[in-house]
C-alpha positions in Angstrom: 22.1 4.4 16.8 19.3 1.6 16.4 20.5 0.1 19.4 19.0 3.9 21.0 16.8 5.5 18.6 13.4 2.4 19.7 10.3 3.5 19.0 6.8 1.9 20.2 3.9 2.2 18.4 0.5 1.7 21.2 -2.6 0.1 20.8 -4.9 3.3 21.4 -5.8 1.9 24.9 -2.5 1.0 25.6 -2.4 -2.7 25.3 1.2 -4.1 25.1 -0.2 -7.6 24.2 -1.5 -5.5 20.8 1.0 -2.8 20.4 4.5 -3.0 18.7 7.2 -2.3 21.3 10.9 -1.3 20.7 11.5 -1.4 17.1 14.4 -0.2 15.4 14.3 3.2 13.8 16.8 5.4 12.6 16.7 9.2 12.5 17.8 12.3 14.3 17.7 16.2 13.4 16.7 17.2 10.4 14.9 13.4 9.3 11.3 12.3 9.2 12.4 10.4 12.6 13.6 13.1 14.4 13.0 11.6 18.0 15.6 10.9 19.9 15.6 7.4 21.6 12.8 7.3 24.3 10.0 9.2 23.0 6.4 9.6 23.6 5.5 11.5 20.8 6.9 12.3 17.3 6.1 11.4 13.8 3.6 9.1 12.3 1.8 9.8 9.7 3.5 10.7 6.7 2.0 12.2 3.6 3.4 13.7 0.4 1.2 16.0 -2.1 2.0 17.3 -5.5 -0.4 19.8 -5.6 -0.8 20.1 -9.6 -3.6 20.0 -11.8 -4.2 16.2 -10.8 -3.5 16.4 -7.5 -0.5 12.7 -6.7 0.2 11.6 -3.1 1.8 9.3 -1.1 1.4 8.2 2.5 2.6 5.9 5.2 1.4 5.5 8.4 2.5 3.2 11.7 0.1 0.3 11.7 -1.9 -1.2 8.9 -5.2 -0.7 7.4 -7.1 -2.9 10.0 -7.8 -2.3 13.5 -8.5 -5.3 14.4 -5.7 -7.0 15.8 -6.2 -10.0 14.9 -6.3 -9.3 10.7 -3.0 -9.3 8.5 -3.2 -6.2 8.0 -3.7 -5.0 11.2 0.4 -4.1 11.5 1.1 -4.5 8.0 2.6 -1.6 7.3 4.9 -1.0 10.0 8.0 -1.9 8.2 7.1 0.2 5.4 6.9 2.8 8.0 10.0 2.4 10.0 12.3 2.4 6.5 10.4 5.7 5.3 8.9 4.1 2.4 5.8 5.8 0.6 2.6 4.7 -1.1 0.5 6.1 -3.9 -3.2 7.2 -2.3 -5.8 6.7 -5.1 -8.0 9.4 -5.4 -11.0 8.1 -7.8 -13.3 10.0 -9.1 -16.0 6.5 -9.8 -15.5 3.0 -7.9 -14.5 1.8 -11.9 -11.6 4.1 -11.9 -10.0 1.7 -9.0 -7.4 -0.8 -10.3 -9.1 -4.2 -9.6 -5.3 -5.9 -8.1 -5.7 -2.8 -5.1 -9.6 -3.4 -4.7 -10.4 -6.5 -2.0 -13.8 -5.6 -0.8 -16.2 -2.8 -2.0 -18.9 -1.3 0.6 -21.8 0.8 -0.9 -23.2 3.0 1.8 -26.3 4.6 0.3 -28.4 6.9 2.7 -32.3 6.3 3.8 -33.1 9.3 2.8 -35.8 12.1 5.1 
């Protein structure tokens, strides 16, 4: 089946030289990679919600948490995609609630007012 079932995630302007073409995927009917070998559409993000008193979730997504192509983490999370793995989204309620090992940067965006 993987040597069908390719997907190709695009650089938004369609840039092969910064896109990821012809990966591996498994899938078919009834999966979270439904698309048959060859298509232009289909899945990507992926997001899971308990929906209790404290709202959990989990995500994945094609790509990484950069756009710029030329960060680490500009296709970081690819493999994490294509095997269907999930992450825990944080949902803070203060910047201190944040675990410091999942912080790397902070930015303060504070408004100038009338």
């Amino acid at each position: 089946w993987d040597r069908v079932a390719r997907v190709d995630i695009r650089h938004l302007l369609g840039l092969p030289g910064f896109s990821a073409l012809g990966l591996e995927t498994a899938g078919g009917r009834g999966t979270l990679n439904p698309a048959p070998g060859g298509a232009g559409f289909g899945p990507s993000w992926r997001l899971v919600v308990d929906l209790g008193p404290e709202v959990k979730a989990w995500d994945t997504y094609p790509g990484g948490q950069s756009g710029n192509p030329a960060s680490p983490q500009y296709e970081d999370r690819i493999p994490q995609w294509l095997a269907g793995q999930l992450s825990p989204v944080l949902f803070p309620r203060a910047a201190a609630e944040l675990p410091a090992d999942r912080t790397e940067a902070t930015l303060t965006l504070t408004p100038r007012g009338p």
